[in-house]
């Protein structure tokens, strides 16, 4: 990706031609956790507005299958618009609630759950969010996030990967959600991206000791985002 340091890219001659999508830098880096290849199958379980779906399609050279899901009609319309503007043809948009239905069970090489969250990791860009959140939000959202992960896991093929991501800085929505998921699904284990040998310098810079993606404003000059990668095994953990 390119970093825009001045000006408005939407006011350039390239705008509207499907040649770029504007995203926060940390959000762009999250898709580095899913090095999908042309011809693979990817499920984007919370896809709107479509920036990550577009990035995944680019990495796959628009070859293969991406199923992009969102549950609200207006968000689905925005998702379709983003993909159409970007010229993405490999994506199939589905309006559904991932907590209630999973298309093509055990069929995907990669599943991304970019979960709805408190958004507290964006406080640098949106300082007023601190006044819109209350303590009760975190356990409520964490419960939804675990539910989404457990259900989305059904779509992961054996030896496939499940990536969970948030724009939250709070452990209740990040590490604790992952721990609860692993307690519920003994057929998944942590998957450090560094073990695959396919890690970009940008991603390497934001991986912690455990292989989690973790950006912090005071260290990386980015919003506080979190992501982790999990592998579906062919056995269950004891």
PDB file of C-alpha atoms in Angstrom:
ATOM      1  CA  UNK A   1       0.000   0.000   0.000  1.00  0.00           C
ATOM      2  CA  UNK A   2       0.884   3.670  -0.239  1.00  0.00           C
ATOM      3  CA  UNK A   3       0.810   6.148   2.626  1.00  0.00           C
ATOM      4  CA  UNK A   4      -0.878   9.453   1.836  1.00  0.00           C
ATOM      5  CA  UNK A   5       0.863  12.234   3.764  1.00  0.00           C
ATOM      6  CA  UNK A   6      -0.923  15.228   2.232  1.00  0.00           C
ATOM      7  CA  UNK A   7      -3.890  16.050   0.053  1.00  0.00           C
ATOM      8  CA  UNK A   8      -7.111  14.187  -0.623  1.00  0.00           C
ATOM      9  CA  UNK A   9      -6.822  11.129  -2.888  1.00  0.00           C
ATOM     10  CA  UNK A  10     -10.527  11.322  -3.664  1.00  0.00           C
ATOM     11  CA  UNK A  11      -9.906  14.646  -5.411  1.00  0.00           C
ATOM     12  CA  UNK A  12      -7.387  13.220  -7.883  1.00  0.00           C
ATOM     13  CA  UNK A  13      -8.087  12.134 -11.493  1.00  0.00           C
ATOM     14  CA  UNK A  14      -7.703   8.490 -10.399  1.00  0.00           C
ATOM     15  CA  UNK A  15     -10.654   8.633  -8.009  1.00  0.00           C
ATOM     16  CA  UNK A  16     -13.655   6.581  -9.024  1.00  0.00           C
ATOM     17  CA  UNK A  17     -11.702   4.437 -11.483  1.00  0.00           C
ATOM     18  CA  UNK A  18     -11.284   1.482  -9.150  1.00  0.00           C
ATOM     19  CA  UNK A  19      -7.536   1.964  -8.954  1.00  0.00           C
ATOM     20  CA  UNK A  20      -7.306   2.404  -5.180  1.00  0.00           C
ATOM     21  CA  UNK A  21      -9.198   2.022  -1.912  1.00  0.00           C
ATOM     22  CA  UNK A  22      -8.429   4.280   1.041  1.00  0.00           C
ATOM     23  CA  UNK A  23      -7.875   2.483   4.353  1.00  0.00           C
ATOM     24  CA  UNK A  24      -6.189   3.100   7.669  1.00  0.00           C
ATOM     25  CA  UNK A  25      -2.646   1.731   7.548  1.00  0.00           C
ATOM     26  CA  UNK A  26      -3.202  -0.694  10.422  1.00  0.00           C
ATOM     27  CA  UNK A  27      -6.344  -1.979   8.734  1.00  0.00           C
ATOM     28  CA  UNK A  28      -4.378  -2.629   5.547  1.00  0.00           C
ATOM     29  CA  UNK A  29      -1.739  -4.566   7.452  1.00  0.00           C
ATOM     30  CA  UNK A  30      -4.350  -6.931   8.912  1.00  0.00           C
ATOM     31  CA  UNK A  31      -4.809  -8.569   5.507  1.00  0.00           C
ATOM     32  CA  UNK A  32      -1.105  -9.511   5.607  1.00  0.00           C
ATOM     33  CA  UNK A  33      -2.167 -12.144   8.138  1.00  0.00           C
ATOM     34  CA  UNK A  34      -4.000 -13.873   5.265  1.00  0.00           C
ATOM     35  CA  UNK A  35      -1.477 -14.481   2.457  1.00  0.00           C
ATOM     36  CA  UNK A  36      -4.143 -15.995   0.213  1.00  0.00           C
ATOM     37  CA  UNK A  37      -2.986 -17.240  -3.183  1.00  0.00           C
ATOM     38  CA  UNK A  38      -4.739 -17.195  -6.564  1.00  0.00           C
ATOM     39  CA  UNK A  39      -7.265 -20.016  -6.800  1.00  0.00           C
ATOM     40  CA  UNK A  40      -7.871 -20.354  -3.060  1.00  0.00           C
ATOM     41  CA  UNK A  41     -11.188 -19.958  -1.227  1.00  0.00           C
ATOM     42  CA  UNK A  42     -11.618 -17.134   1.284  1.00  0.00           C
ATOM     43  CA  UNK A  43     -14.547 -16.217   3.532  1.00  0.00           C
ATOM     44  CA  UNK A  44     -14.728 -12.623   4.783  1.00  0.00           C
ATOM     45  CA  UNK A  45     -17.322 -12.979   7.525  1.00  0.00           C
ATOM     46  CA  UNK A  46     -17.807  -9.274   8.364  1.00  0.00           C
ATOM     47  CA  UNK A  47     -16.893  -7.770   5.032  1.00  0.00           C
ATOM     48  CA  UNK A  48     -18.452  -4.287   4.766  1.00  0.00           C
ATOM     49  CA  UNK A  49     -17.395  -1.708   3.742  1.00  0.00           C
ATOM     50  CA  UNK A  50     -15.124  -3.908   1.603  1.00  0.00           C
ATOM     51  CA  UNK A  51     -11.593  -2.586   1.983  1.00  0.00           C
ATOM     52  CA  UNK A  52     -10.156  -5.861   3.262  1.00  0.00           C
ATOM     53  CA  UNK A  53     -12.132  -7.880   0.718  1.00  0.00           C
ATOM     54  CA  UNK A  54     -10.659  -5.726  -2.033  1.00  0.00           C
ATOM     55  CA  UNK A  55      -7.145  -6.166  -0.638  1.00  0.00           C
ATOM     56  CA  UNK A  56      -7.598  -9.933  -0.490  1.00  0.00           C
ATOM     57  CA  UNK A  57      -8.835  -9.997  -4.075  1.00  0.00           C
ATOM     58  CA  UNK A  58      -5.741  -8.060  -5.097  1.00  0.00           C
ATOM     59  CA  UNK A  59      -3.442 -10.520  -3.337  1.00  0.00           C
ATOM     60  CA  UNK A  60      -5.245 -13.370  -5.131  1.00  0.00           C
ATOM     61  CA  UNK A  61      -4.995 -11.566  -8.488  1.00  0.00           C
ATOM     62  CA  UNK A  62      -8.800 -11.736  -8.530  1.00  0.00           C
ATOM     63  CA  UNK A  63      -8.586 -15.505  -9.109  1.00  0.00           C
ATOM     64  CA  UNK A  64     -10.373 -17.993  -6.867  1.00  0.00           C
ATOM     65  CA  UNK A  65     -13.403 -17.385  -4.675  1.00  0.00           C
ATOM     66  CA  UNK A  66     -14.098 -14.839  -1.964  1.00  0.00           C
ATOM     67  CA  UNK A  67     -17.439 -15.050  -0.162  1.00  0.00           C
ATOM     68  CA  UNK A  68     -18.057 -11.657   1.445  1.00  0.00           C
ATOM     69  CA  UNK A  69     -20.749 -11.584   4.129  1.00  0.00           C
ATOM     70  CA  UNK A  70     -22.501  -8.828   6.036  1.00  0.00           C
ATOM     71  CA  UNK A  71     -25.883  -8.839   7.704  1.00  0.00           C
ATOM     72  CA  UNK A  72     -27.313  -5.334   7.312  1.00  0.00           C
ATOM     73  CA  UNK A  73     -28.801  -4.302   3.958  1.00  0.00           C
ATOM     74  CA  UNK A  74     -27.174  -0.863   3.907  1.00  0.00           C
ATOM     75  CA  UNK A  75     -23.776  -2.355   4.704  1.00  0.00           C
ATOM     76  CA  UNK A  76     -24.245  -4.984   2.008  1.00  0.00           C
ATOM     77  CA  UNK A  77     -25.070  -2.236  -0.496  1.00  0.00           C
ATOM     78  CA  UNK A  78     -21.888  -0.383   0.497  1.00  0.00           C
ATOM     79  CA  UNK A  79     -19.886  -3.606   0.162  1.00  0.00           C
ATOM     80  CA  UNK A  80     -21.245  -4.233  -3.332  1.00  0.00           C
ATOM     81  CA  UNK A  81     -20.433  -0.649  -4.322  1.00  0.00           C
ATOM     82  CA  UNK A  82     -16.844  -0.903  -3.067  1.00  0.00           C
ATOM     83  CA  UNK A  83     -16.195  -4.164  -4.890  1.00  0.00           C
ATOM     84  CA  UNK A  84     -17.824  -2.925  -8.075  1.00  0.00           C
ATOM     85  CA  UNK A  85     -15.768   0.288  -8.038  1.00  0.00           C
ATOM     86  CA  UNK A  86     -12.579  -1.711  -7.492  1.00  0.00           C
ATOM     87  CA  UNK A  87     -13.381  -4.079 -10.338  1.00  0.00           C
ATOM     88  CA  UNK A  88     -13.378  -7.167  -8.114  1.00  0.00           C
ATOM     89  CA  UNK A  89     -14.942 -10.160  -9.876  1.00  0.00           C
ATOM     90  CA  UNK A  90     -13.846 -13.046  -7.630  1.00  0.00           C
ATOM     91  CA  UNK A  91     -16.087 -12.002  -4.714  1.00  0.00           C
ATOM     92  CA  UNK A  92     -19.623 -13.216  -4.106  1.00  0.00           C
ATOM     93  CA  UNK A  93     -21.607 -11.013  -1.720  1.00  0.00           C
ATOM     94  CA  UNK A  94     -24.007 -12.717   0.698  1.00  0.00           C
ATOM     95  CA  UNK A  95     -26.363 -11.016   3.128  1.00  0.00           C
ATOM     96  CA  UNK A  96     -26.351 -13.180   6.246  1.00  0.00           C
ATOM     97  CA  UNK A  97     -25.660 -13.195   9.965  1.00  0.00           C
ATOM     98  CA  UNK A  98     -22.544 -15.307  10.423  1.00  0.00           C
ATOM     99  CA  UNK A  99     -23.746 -16.223  13.919  1.00  0.00           C
ATOM    100  CA  UNK A 100     -26.701 -18.084  12.435  1.00  0.00           C
ATOM    101  CA  UNK A 101     -25.529 -19.513   9.133  1.00  0.00           C
ATOM    102  CA  UNK A 102     -22.251 -20.542   7.542  1.00  0.00           C
ATOM    103  CA  UNK A 103     -22.053 -21.121   3.775  1.00  0.00           C
ATOM    104  CA  UNK A 104     -19.996 -24.057   2.500  1.00  0.00           C
ATOM    105  CA  UNK A 105     -18.922 -25.672   5.757  1.00  0.00           C
ATOM    106  CA  UNK A 106     -15.271 -26.755   6.016  1.00  0.00           C
ATOM    107  CA  UNK A 107     -14.674 -25.369   2.534  1.00  0.00           C
ATOM    108  CA  UNK A 108     -12.397 -22.340   2.961  1.00  0.00           C
ATOM    109  CA  UNK A 109      -8.621 -22.075   3.035  1.00  0.00           C
ATOM    110  CA  UNK A 110      -8.883 -18.742   4.847  1.00  0.00           C
ATOM    111  CA  UNK A 111     -11.621 -17.228   7.008  1.00  0.00           C
ATOM    112  CA  UNK A 112     -11.419 -13.641   8.243  1.00  0.00           C
ATOM    113  CA  UNK A 113     -13.548 -12.460  11.161  1.00  0.00           C
ATOM    114  CA  UNK A 114     -12.972  -8.709  11.382  1.00  0.00           C
ATOM    115  CA  UNK A 115     -15.400  -8.522  14.255  1.00  0.00           C
ATOM    116  CA  UNK A 116     -17.645  -5.669  15.381  1.00  0.00           C
ATOM    117  CA  UNK A 117     -15.982  -4.247  18.478  1.00  0.00           C
ATOM    118  CA  UNK A 118     -15.809  -1.257  20.818  1.00  0.00           C
ATOM    119  CA  UNK A 119     -13.551   0.616  18.399  1.00  0.00           C
ATOM    120  CA  UNK A 120     -11.478   1.865  21.324  1.00  0.00           C
ATOM    121  CA  UNK A 121      -8.323   1.304  19.309  1.00  0.00           C
ATOM    122  CA  UNK A 122      -9.308   4.262  17.120  1.00  0.00           C
ATOM    123  CA  UNK A 123      -9.419   6.747  19.978  1.00  0.00           C
ATOM    124  CA  UNK A 124      -6.530   8.730  18.492  1.00  0.00           C
ATOM    125  CA  UNK A 125      -8.586   9.411  15.374  1.00  0.00           C
ATOM    126  CA  UNK A 126     -11.960   9.494  17.142  1.00  0.00           C
ATOM    127  CA  UNK A 127     -11.383  10.810  20.683  1.00  0.00           C
ATOM    128  CA  UNK A 128     -15.105  11.209  21.357  1.00  0.00           C
ATOM    129  CA  UNK A 129     -15.518   7.432  21.347  1.00  0.00           C
ATOM    130  CA  UNK A 130     -14.466   7.373  24.987  1.00  0.00           C
ATOM    131  CA  UNK A 131     -17.741   9.108  25.846  1.00  0.00           C
ATOM    132  CA  UNK A 132     -19.860   6.773  23.725  1.00  0.00           C
ATOM    133  CA  UNK A 133     -18.696   3.605  25.433  1.00  0.00           C
ATOM    134  CA  UNK A 134     -19.698   2.261  28.846  1.00  0.00           C
ATOM    135  CA  UNK A 135     -18.059  -0.561  30.856  1.00  0.00           C
ATOM    136  CA  UNK A 136     -20.894  -2.945  30.018  1.00  0.00           C
ATOM    137  CA  UNK A 137     -20.051  -2.734  26.316  1.00  0.00           C
ATOM    138  CA  UNK A 138     -16.921  -4.873  26.590  1.00  0.00           C
ATOM    139  CA  UNK A 139     -18.407  -8.101  28.016  1.00  0.00           C
ATOM    140  CA  UNK A 140     -21.421  -7.774  25.724  1.00  0.00           C
ATOM    141  CA  UNK A 141     -19.267  -7.372  22.631  1.00  0.00           C
ATOM    142  CA  UNK A 142     -16.851 -10.084  23.722  1.00  0.00           C
ATOM    143  CA  UNK A 143     -19.744 -12.529  23.969  1.00  0.00           C
ATOM    144  CA  UNK A 144     -20.794 -11.696  20.420  1.00  0.00           C
ATOM    145  CA  UNK A 145     -17.215 -11.989  19.184  1.00  0.00           C
ATOM    146  CA  UNK A 146     -16.776 -15.464  20.678  1.00  0.00           C
ATOM    147  CA  UNK A 147     -20.086 -16.516  19.144  1.00  0.00           C
ATOM    148  CA  UNK A 148     -19.004 -15.252  15.723  1.00  0.00           C
ATOM    149  CA  UNK A 149     -15.644 -17.008  15.945  1.00  0.00           C
ATOM    150  CA  UNK A 150     -17.121 -20.336  17.014  1.00  0.00           C
ATOM    151  CA  UNK A 151     -19.666 -20.254  14.202  1.00  0.00           C
ATOM    152  CA  UNK A 152     -17.191 -19.042  11.559  1.00  0.00           C
ATOM    153  CA  UNK A 153     -14.818 -21.853  12.508  1.00  0.00           C
ATOM    154  CA  UNK A 154     -17.237 -24.291  10.868  1.00  0.00           C
ATOM    155  CA  UNK A 155     -16.278 -22.835   7.482  1.00  0.00           C
ATOM    156  CA  UNK A 156     -12.535 -23.511   7.848  1.00  0.00           C
ATOM    157  CA  UNK A 157     -11.195 -26.503   5.948  1.00  0.00           C
ATOM    158  CA  UNK A 158      -8.798 -28.914   7.696  1.00  0.00           C
ATOM    159  CA  UNK A 159      -5.373 -27.238   7.804  1.00  0.00           C
ATOM    160  CA  UNK A 160      -7.093 -23.949   6.878  1.00  0.00           C
ATOM    161  CA  UNK A 161      -6.614 -20.720   8.787  1.00  0.00           C
ATOM    162  CA  UNK A 162      -8.980 -18.527  10.785  1.00  0.00           C
ATOM    163  CA  UNK A 163      -7.956 -14.906  11.382  1.00  0.00           C
ATOM    164  CA  UNK A 164      -9.660 -12.870  14.099  1.00  0.00           C
ATOM    165  CA  UNK A 165      -9.229  -9.095  14.059  1.00  0.00           C
ATOM    166  CA  UNK A 166     -10.508  -6.032  15.924  1.00  0.00           C
ATOM    167  CA  UNK A 167      -9.852  -2.311  16.072  1.00  0.00           C
ATOM    168  CA  UNK A 168      -9.842  -2.523  19.865  1.00  0.00           C
ATOM    169  CA  UNK A 169      -7.029  -2.044  22.352  1.00  0.00           C
ATOM    170  CA  UNK A 170      -8.857  -3.957  25.092  1.00  0.00           C
ATOM    171  CA  UNK A 171      -7.774  -7.467  26.176  1.00  0.00           C
ATOM    172  CA  UNK A 172     -11.406  -8.401  26.852  1.00  0.00           C
ATOM    173  CA  UNK A 173     -12.037  -8.218  23.097  1.00  0.00           C
ATOM    174  CA  UNK A 174      -8.690  -9.583  21.959  1.00  0.00           C
ATOM    175  CA  UNK A 175      -6.589 -12.104  23.888  1.00  0.00           C
ATOM    176  CA  UNK A 176      -9.458 -13.139  26.159  1.00  0.00           C
ATOM    177  CA  UNK A 177     -11.811 -13.782  23.246  1.00  0.00           C
ATOM    178  CA  UNK A 178      -9.176 -15.948  21.562  1.00  0.00           C
ATOM    179  CA  UNK A 179      -8.615 -17.904  24.780  1.00  0.00           C
ATOM    180  CA  UNK A 180     -12.352 -18.521  25.149  1.00  0.00           C
ATOM    181  CA  UNK A 181     -12.568 -19.669  21.544  1.00  0.00           C
ATOM    182  CA  UNK A 182      -9.677 -22.114  21.949  1.00  0.00           C
ATOM    183  CA  UNK A 183     -11.344 -23.513  25.068  1.00  0.00           C
ATOM    184  CA  UNK A 184     -14.477 -24.125  22.995  1.00  0.00           C
ATOM    185  CA  UNK A 185     -12.763 -25.482  19.865  1.00  0.00           C
ATOM    186  CA  UNK A 186     -10.080 -28.055  20.579  1.00  0.00           C
ATOM    187  CA  UNK A 187      -9.552 -28.592  16.841  1.00  0.00           C
ATOM    188  CA  UNK A 188      -7.848 -25.188  16.489  1.00  0.00           C
ATOM    189  CA  UNK A 189      -4.399 -24.048  17.549  1.00  0.00           C
ATOM    190  CA  UNK A 190      -2.428 -20.813  17.364  1.00  0.00           C
ATOM    191  CA  UNK A 191      -0.553 -20.268  14.112  1.00  0.00           C
ATOM    192  CA  UNK A 192       2.404 -17.874  14.206  1.00  0.00           C
ATOM    193  CA  UNK A 193       2.738 -16.246  10.749  1.00  0.00           C
ATOM    194  CA  UNK A 194       6.519 -16.328  11.119  1.00  0.00           C
ATOM    195  CA  UNK A 195       6.465 -20.127  11.006  1.00  0.00           C
ATOM    196  CA  UNK A 196       5.244 -20.043   7.403  1.00  0.00           C
ATOM    197  CA  UNK A 197       8.207 -17.997   6.186  1.00  0.00           C
ATOM    198  CA  UNK A 198       5.920 -15.656   4.232  1.00  0.00           C
ATOM    199  CA  UNK A 199       5.962 -12.513   6.353  1.00  0.00           C
ATOM    200  CA  UNK A 200       6.346  -9.022   4.918  1.00  0.00           C
ATOM    201  CA  UNK A 201       8.611  -6.517   6.718  1.00  0.00           C
ATOM    202  CA  UNK A 202       5.560  -4.416   7.581  1.00  0.00           C
ATOM    203  CA  UNK A 203       3.833  -7.341   9.261  1.00  0.00           C
ATOM    204  CA  UNK A 204       6.996  -8.501  11.005  1.00  0.00           C
ATOM    205  CA  UNK A 205       7.282  -5.102  12.680  1.00  0.00           C
ATOM    206  CA  UNK A 206       3.901  -5.429  14.422  1.00  0.00           C
ATOM    207  CA  UNK A 207       3.949  -9.082  15.533  1.00  0.00           C
ATOM    208  CA  UNK A 208       4.373  -9.680  19.255  1.00  0.00           C
ATOM    209  CA  UNK A 209       6.266 -12.572  20.853  1.00  0.00           C
ATOM    210  CA  UNK A 210       3.283 -14.910  20.495  1.00  0.00           C
ATOM    211  CA  UNK A 211       2.753 -14.092  16.828  1.00  0.00           C
ATOM    212  CA  UNK A 212      -0.237 -11.825  17.387  1.00  0.00           C
ATOM    213  CA  UNK A 213      -0.680  -8.743  15.218  1.00  0.00           C
ATOM    214  CA  UNK A 214      -0.712  -5.812  17.627  1.00  0.00           C
ATOM    215  CA  UNK A 215      -0.315  -2.160  16.611  1.00  0.00           C
ATOM    216  CA  UNK A 216       0.086   0.513  19.275  1.00  0.00           C
ATOM    217  CA  UNK A 217       0.010   4.281  18.689  1.00  0.00           C
ATOM    218  CA  UNK A 218       3.023   5.034  20.887  1.00  0.00           C
ATOM    219  CA  UNK A 219       5.154   2.333  19.226  1.00  0.00           C
ATOM    220  CA  UNK A 220       4.002   2.246  15.612  1.00  0.00           C
ATOM    221  CA  UNK A 221       2.241   5.592  15.076  1.00  0.00           C
ATOM    222  CA  UNK A 222      -0.847   3.599  14.043  1.00  0.00           C
ATOM    223  CA  UNK A 223      -4.301   2.960  15.459  1.00  0.00           C
ATOM    224  CA  UNK A 224      -4.466   0.155  18.049  1.00  0.00           C
ATOM    225  CA  UNK A 225      -5.511  -2.952  16.099  1.00  0.00           C
ATOM    226  CA  UNK A 226      -5.281  -6.627  17.033  1.00  0.00           C
ATOM    227  CA  UNK A 227      -5.331  -9.831  15.009  1.00  0.00           C
ATOM    228  CA  UNK A 228      -4.380 -13.432  15.544  1.00  0.00           C
ATOM    229  CA  UNK A 229      -4.194 -16.469  13.281  1.00  0.00           C
ATOM    230  CA  UNK A 230      -5.464 -19.941  14.139  1.00  0.00           C
ATOM    231  CA  UNK A 231      -5.084 -23.226  12.258  1.00  0.00           C
ATOM    232  CA  UNK A 232      -7.686 -25.946  12.054  1.00  0.00           C
ATOM    233  CA  UNK A 233      -5.989 -29.221  12.823  1.00  0.00           C
ATOM    234  CA  UNK A 234      -7.008 -32.722  11.844  1.00  0.00           C
ATOM    235  CA  UNK A 235      -7.103 -33.717  15.504  1.00  0.00           C
ATOM    236  CA  UNK A 236      -8.409 -32.292  18.773  1.00  0.00           C
ATOM    237  CA  UNK A 237      -6.256 -30.963  21.563  1.00  0.00           C
ATOM    238  CA  UNK A 238      -6.330 -32.938  24.812  1.00  0.00           C
TER     239      UNK A 238
END
